[in-house]
Short mmCIF file of C-alpha atoms in Angstrom, two decimals:
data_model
loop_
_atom_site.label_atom_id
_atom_site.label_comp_id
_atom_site.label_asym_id
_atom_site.label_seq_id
_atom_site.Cartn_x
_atom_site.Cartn_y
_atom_site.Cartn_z
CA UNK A 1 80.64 81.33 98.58
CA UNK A 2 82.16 77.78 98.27
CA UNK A 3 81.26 74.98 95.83
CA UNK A 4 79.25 72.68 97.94
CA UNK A 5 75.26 73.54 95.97
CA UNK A 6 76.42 77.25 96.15
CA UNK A 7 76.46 78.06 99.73
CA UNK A 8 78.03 81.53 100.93
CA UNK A 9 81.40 82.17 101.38
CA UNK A 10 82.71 80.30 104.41
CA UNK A 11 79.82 77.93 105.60
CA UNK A 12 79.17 74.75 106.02
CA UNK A 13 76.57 72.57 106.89
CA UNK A 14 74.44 70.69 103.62
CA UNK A 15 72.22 72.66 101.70
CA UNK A 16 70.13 70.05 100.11
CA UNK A 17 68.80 67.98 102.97
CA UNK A 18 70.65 68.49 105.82
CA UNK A 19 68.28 68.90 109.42
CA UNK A 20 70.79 70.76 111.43
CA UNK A 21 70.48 74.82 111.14
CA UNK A 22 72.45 76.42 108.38
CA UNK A 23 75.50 77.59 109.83
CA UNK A 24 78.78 80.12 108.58
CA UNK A 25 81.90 79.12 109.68
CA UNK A 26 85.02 80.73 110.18
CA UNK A 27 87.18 81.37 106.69
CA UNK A 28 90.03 78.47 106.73
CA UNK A 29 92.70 80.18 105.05
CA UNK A 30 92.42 83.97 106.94
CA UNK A 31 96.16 85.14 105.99
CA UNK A 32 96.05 88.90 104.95
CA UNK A 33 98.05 90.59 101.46
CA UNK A 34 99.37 93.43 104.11
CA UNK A 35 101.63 96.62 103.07
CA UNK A 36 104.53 95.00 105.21
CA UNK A 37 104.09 91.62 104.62
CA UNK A 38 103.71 90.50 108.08
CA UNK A 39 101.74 87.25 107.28
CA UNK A 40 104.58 86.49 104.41
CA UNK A 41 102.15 88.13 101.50
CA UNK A 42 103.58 91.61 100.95
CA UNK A 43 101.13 94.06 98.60
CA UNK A 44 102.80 93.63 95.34
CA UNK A 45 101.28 94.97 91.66
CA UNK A 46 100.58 92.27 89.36
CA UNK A 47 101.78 89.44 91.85
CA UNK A 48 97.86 88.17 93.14
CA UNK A 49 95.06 86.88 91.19
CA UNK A 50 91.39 87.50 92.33
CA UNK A 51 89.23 84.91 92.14
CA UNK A 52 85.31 85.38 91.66
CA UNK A 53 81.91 84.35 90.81
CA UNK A 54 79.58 86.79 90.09
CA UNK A 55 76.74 85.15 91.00
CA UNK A 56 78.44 85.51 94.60
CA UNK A 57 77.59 88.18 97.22
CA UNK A 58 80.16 87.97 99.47
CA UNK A 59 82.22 88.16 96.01
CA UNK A 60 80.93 90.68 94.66
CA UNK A 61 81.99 92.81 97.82
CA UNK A 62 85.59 92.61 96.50
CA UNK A 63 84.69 93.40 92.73
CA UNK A 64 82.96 96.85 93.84
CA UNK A 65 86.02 97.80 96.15
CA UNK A 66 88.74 97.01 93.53
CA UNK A 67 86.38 98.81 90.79
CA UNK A 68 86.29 101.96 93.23
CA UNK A 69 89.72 101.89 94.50
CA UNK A 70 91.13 101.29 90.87
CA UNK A 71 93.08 98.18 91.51
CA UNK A 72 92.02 96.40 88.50
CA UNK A 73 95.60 96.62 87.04
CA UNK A 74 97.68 95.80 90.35
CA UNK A 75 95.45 92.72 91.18
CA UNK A 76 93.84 90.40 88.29
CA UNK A 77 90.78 89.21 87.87
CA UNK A 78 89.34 85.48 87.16
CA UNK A 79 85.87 84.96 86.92
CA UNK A 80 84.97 81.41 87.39
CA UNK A 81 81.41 79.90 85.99
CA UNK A 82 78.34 80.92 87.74
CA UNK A 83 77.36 76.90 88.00
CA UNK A 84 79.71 75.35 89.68
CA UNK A 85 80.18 70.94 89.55
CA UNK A 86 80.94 68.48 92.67
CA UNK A 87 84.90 69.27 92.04
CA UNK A 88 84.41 73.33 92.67
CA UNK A 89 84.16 76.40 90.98
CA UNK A 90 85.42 75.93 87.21
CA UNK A 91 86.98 78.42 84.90
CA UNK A 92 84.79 76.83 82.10
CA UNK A 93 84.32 80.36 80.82
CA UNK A 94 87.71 80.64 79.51
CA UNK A 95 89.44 79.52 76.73
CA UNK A 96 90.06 75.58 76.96
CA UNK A 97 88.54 75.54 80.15
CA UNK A 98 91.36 76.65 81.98
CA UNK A 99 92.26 80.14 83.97
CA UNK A 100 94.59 81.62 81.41
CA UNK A 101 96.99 83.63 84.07
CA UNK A 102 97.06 80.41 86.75
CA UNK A 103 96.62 77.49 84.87
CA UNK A 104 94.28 75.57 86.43
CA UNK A 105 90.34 74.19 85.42
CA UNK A 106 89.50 74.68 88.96
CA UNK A 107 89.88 76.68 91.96
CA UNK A 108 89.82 73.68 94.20
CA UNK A 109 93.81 73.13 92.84
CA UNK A 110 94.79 76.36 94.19
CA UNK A 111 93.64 75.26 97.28
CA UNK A 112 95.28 71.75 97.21
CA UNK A 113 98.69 73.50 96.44
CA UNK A 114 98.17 75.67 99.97
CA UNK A 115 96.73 72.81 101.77
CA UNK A 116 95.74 69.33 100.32
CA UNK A 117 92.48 67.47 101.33
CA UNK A 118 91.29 70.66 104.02
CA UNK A 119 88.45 70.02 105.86
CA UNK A 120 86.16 72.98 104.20
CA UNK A 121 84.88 74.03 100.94
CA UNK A 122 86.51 75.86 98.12
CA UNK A 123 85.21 79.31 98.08
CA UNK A 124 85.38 82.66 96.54
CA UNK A 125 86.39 85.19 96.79
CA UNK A 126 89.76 84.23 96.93
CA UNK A 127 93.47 85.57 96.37
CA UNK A 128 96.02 83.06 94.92
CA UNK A 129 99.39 83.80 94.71
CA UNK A 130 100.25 83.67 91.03
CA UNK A 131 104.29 82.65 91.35
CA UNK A 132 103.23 79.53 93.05
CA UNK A 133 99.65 79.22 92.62
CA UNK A 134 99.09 78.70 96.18
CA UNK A 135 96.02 80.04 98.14
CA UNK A 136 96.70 83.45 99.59
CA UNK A 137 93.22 83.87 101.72
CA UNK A 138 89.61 83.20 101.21
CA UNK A 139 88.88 85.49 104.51
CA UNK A 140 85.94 87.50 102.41
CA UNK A 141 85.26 89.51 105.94
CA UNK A 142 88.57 91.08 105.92
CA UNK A 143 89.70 91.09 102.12
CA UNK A 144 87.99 94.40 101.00
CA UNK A 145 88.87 95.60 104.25
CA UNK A 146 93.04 95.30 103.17
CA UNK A 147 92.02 96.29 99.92
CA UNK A 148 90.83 99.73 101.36
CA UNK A 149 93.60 100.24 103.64
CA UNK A 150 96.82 97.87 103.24
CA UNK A 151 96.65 98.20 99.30
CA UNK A 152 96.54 102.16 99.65
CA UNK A 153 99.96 102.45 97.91
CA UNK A 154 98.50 101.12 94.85
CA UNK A 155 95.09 102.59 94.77
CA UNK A 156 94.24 104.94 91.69
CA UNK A 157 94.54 108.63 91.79
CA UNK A 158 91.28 110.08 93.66
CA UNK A 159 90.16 106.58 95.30
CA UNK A 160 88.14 106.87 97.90
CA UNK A 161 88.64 105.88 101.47
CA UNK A 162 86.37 102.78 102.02
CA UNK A 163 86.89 102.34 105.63
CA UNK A 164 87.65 105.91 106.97
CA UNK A 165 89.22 105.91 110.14
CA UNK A 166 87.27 108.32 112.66
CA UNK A 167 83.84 106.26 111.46
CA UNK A 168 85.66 102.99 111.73
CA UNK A 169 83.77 101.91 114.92
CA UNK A 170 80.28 102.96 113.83
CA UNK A 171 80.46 101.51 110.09
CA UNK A 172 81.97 98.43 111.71
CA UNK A 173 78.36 98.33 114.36
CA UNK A 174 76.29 99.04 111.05
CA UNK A 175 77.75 96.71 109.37
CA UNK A 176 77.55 93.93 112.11
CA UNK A 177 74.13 94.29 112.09
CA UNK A 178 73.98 93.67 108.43
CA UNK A 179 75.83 90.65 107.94
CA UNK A 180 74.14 89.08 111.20
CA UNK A 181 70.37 89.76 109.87
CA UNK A 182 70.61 90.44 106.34
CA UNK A 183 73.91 89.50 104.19
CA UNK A 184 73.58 86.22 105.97
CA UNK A 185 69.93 86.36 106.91
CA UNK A 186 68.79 85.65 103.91
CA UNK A 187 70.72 82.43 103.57
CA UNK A 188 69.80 81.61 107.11
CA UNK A 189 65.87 81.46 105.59
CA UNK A 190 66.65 80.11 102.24
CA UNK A 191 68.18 77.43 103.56
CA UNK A 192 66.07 76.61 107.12
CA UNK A 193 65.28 72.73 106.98
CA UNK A 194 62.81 73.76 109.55
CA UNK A 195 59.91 76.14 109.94
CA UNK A 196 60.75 77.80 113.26
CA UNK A 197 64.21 78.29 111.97
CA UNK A 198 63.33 80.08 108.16
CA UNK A 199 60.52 82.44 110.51
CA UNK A 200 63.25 83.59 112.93
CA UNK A 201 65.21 84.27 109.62
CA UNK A 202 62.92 85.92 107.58
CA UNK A 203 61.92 88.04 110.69
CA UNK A 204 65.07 89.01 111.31
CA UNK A 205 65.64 89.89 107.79
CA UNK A 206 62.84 92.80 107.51
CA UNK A 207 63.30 94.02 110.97
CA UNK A 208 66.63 94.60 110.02
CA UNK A 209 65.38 96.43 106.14
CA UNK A 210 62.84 98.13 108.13
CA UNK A 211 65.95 99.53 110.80
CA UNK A 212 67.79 100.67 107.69
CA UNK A 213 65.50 101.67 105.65
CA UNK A 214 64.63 104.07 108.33
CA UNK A 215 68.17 104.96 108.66
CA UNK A 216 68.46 105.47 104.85
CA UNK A 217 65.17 108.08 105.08
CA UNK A 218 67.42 111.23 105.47
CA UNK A 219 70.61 109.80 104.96
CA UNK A 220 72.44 109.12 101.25
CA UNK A 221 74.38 106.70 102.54
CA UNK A 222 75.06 104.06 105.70
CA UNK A 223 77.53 106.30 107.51
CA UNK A 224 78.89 109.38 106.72
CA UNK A 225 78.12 111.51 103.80
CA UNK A 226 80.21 109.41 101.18
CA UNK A 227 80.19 105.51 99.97
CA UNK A 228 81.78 103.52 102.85
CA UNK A 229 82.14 99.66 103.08
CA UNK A 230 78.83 99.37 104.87
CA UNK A 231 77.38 100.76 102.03
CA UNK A 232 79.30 97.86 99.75
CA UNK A 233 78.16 94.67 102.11
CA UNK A 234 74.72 95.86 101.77
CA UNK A 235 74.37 97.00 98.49
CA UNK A 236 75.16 93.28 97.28
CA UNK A 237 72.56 91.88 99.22
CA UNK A 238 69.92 94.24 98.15
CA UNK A 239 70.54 93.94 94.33
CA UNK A 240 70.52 90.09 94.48
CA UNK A 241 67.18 90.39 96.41
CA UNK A 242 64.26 90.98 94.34
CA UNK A 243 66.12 88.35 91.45
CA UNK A 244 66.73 85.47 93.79
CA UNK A 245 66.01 85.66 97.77
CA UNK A 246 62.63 87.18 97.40
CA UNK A 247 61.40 84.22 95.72
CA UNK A 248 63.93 81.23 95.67
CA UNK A 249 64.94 81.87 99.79
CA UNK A 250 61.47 82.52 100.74
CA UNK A 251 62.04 85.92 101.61
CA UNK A 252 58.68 87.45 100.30
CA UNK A 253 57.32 89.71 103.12
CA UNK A 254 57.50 92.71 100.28
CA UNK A 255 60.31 93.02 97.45
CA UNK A 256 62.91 95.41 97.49
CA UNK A 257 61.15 97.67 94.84
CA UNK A 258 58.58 97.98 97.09
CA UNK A 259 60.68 99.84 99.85
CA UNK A 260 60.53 103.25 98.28
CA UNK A 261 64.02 104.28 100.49
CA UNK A 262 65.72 101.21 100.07
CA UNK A 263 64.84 100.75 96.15
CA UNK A 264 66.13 104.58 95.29
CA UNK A 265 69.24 103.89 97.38
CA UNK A 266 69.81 100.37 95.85
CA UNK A 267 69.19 102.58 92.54
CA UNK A 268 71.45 105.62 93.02
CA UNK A 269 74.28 103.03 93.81
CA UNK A 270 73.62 100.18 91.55
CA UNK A 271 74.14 103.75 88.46
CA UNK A 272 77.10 104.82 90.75
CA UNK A 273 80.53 104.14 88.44
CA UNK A 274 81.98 100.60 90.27
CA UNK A 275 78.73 99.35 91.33
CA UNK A 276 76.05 98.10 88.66
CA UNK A 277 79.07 98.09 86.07
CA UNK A 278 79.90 94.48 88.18
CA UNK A 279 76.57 93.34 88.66
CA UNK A 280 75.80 90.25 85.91
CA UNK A 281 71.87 88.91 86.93
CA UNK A 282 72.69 86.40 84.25
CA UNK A 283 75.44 85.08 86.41
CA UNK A 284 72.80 85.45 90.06
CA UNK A 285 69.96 84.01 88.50
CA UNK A 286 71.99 81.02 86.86
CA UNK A 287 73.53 80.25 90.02
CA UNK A 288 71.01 80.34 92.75
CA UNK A 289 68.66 78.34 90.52
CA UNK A 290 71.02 75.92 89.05
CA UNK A 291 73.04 75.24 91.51
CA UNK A 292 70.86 74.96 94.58
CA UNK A 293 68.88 71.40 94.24
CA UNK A 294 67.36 71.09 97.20
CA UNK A 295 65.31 74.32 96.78
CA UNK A 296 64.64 74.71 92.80
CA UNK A 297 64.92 70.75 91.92
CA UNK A 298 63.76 71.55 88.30
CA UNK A 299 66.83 73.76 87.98
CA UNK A 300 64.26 75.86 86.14
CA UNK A 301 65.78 79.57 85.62
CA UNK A 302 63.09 82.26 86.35
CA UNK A 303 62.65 84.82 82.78
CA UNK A 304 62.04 87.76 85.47
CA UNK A 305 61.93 90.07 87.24
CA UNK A 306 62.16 92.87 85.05
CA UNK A 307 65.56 94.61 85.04
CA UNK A 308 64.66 98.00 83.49
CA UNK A 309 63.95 99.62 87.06
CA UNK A 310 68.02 99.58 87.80
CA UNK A 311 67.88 102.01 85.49
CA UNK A 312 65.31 104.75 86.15
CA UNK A 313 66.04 108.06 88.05
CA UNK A 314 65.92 107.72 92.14
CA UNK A 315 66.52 111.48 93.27
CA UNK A 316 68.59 110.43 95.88
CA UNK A 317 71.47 113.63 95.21
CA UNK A 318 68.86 115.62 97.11
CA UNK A 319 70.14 114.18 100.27
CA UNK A 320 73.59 116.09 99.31
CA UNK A 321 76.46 113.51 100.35
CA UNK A 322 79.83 113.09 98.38
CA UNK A 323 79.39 109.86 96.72
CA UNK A 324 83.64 109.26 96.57
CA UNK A 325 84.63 112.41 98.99
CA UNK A 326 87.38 114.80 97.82
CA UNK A 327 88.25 112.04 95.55
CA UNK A 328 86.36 111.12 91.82
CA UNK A 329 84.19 108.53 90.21
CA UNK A 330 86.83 105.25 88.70
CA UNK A 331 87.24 105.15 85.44
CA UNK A 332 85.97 103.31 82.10
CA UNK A 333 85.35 99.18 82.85
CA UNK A 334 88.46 97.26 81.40
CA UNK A 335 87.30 95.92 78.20
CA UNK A 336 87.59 92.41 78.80
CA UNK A 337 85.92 92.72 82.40
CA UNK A 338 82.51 94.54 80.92
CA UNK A 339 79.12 93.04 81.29
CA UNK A 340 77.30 91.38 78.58
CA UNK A 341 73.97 92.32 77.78
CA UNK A 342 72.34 89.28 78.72
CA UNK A 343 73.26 90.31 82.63
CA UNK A 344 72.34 93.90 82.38
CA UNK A 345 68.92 96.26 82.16
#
């Protein structure tokens, strides 16, 4: 998600006025933290910082897998402001203003020390190399993706495998057909500057919950019978959905809650250890309402919808599955990385 009015990771395009369709481009910086170091960034405890909003889906990906796969003390965490200014995302939520492991007030510096005046936004999720505080990679397709396999030597003991190799090829088709219609659907209507362009959207957008949800009928989970990075890239879509893309992205065919699959399987993950314990609808609603002008130019925060739901049993262990395979459930959150109360049921 970069800084300019809060659009996803990697696009461009302007989300205020703008006539041309909204468009996703290409991360800049797409250099990978691999086990041998091939692109010069060798996996190393302690040596990367994450950077995140949690207000950010594509974000949030990367919170869930380093939750799951225990990585939270090999790789750091920063968590910039949910409301970002014209000069990027801000560590405002720090002490002083400033990231207290890189030094810096905002992530836009990390990317000047990799590459000064870039033609792109400043986005998260992002790895910065703490030594120099140099961009690593803000390549959020492929990020959790390393995290699952190249960061294996440092996983926790029992971590699940996220990207198992015989399903490779049919999570990677599932999840293809996710991003396309409704990870990046969604943005595709909310921010249409044209009413033949938000329809195709939104259409796309429930054909594509009405395909899964279908899928999801008999089925714990996308692929497989345990929790698989398909399950991650839509799981952060659908919890952001009733709070902010139903209403504020025009996306109001039916809400989420009213999908009786999708809402237990949103459920049964959003209570699965890793999942809901990074979710902060404090930090969504903020964002999405503050931040984006051109749709909400009252900057008026919504008081709903009611949160308690999250919460409430969804029966979904009747459809068997594993939730982490042979391995087990990741610990207690980190104190300092728990959610305050204001941004949970």
């Amino acid at each position: 998600m970069n800084h300019d009015k809060g659009e996803g990771a990697g696009t461009e395009g302007n989300t205020t006025h703008g006539h041309k369709p909204f468009k996703r481009s290409r991360s800049h910086f797409p250099d990978r933290v691999t086990a041998d170091g091939r692109d010069g960034w060798p996996v190393e405890a302690g040596r990367y910082r994450l950077v995140v909003s949690r207000a950010c889906p594509w974000a949030s990906r990367a919170l869930v897998s380093r939750r799951l796969l225990g990585l939270e003390g090999a790789l750091s965490l920063a968590v910039a402001d949910p409301v970002q200014d014209d000069r990027s995302w801000r560590f405002t939520l720090d002490e002083g203003g400033r990231d207290p492991v890189l030094g810096i007030r905002f992530l836009s510096e990390a990317y000047d020390a990799r590459e000064r005046d870039y033609p792109g936004g400043v986005s998260v999720p992002a790895i910065v190399d703490v030594p120099s505080g140099r961009l690593v990679t803000n390549d959020y397709q492929q990020l959790t993706l390393d995290l699952a396999t190249e960061w294996s030597a440092l996983h926790r003991e029992g971590a699940p495998d996220l990207y198992p190799e015989p399903l490779r090829e049919e999570i990677d088709e599932v999840m293809e057909g996710i991003y396309r219609d409704v990870n990046n659907g969604v943005y595709r209507a909310g921010f249409a500057s044209g009413q033949e362009e938000y329809e195709a959207a939104y259409t796309d957008v429930f054909r594509r919950l009405d395909l899964v949800s279908e899928r999801l009928a008999g089925r714990r989970y996308l692929v497989g019978d345990t929790i698989t990075e398909a399950d991650i890239r839509l799981f952060t879509t659908l919890v952001r959905f009733d709070a902010v893309y139903h209403g504020h992205f025009k996306c109001n065919r039916s809400k989420l809650s009213e999908d009786p699959v999708l809402w237990a399987y949103a459920r049964d993950l959003y209570q699965t250890p890793g999942f809901g314990d990074t979710v902060d609808f404090d930090h969504i609603k903020q964002h999405y309402h503050r931040v984006h002008t051109g749709i909400n130019p009252t900057g008026i925060v919504p008081l709903g919808p009611d949160l308690s739901g999250w919460l409430t049993p969804h029966h979904r262990e009747q459809l068997g599955g594993r939730p982490f395979g042979d391995g087990t459930p990741p610990g207690p959150v980190p104190g300092d990385e728990e959610i305050p109360a204001r941004g949970r049921p």
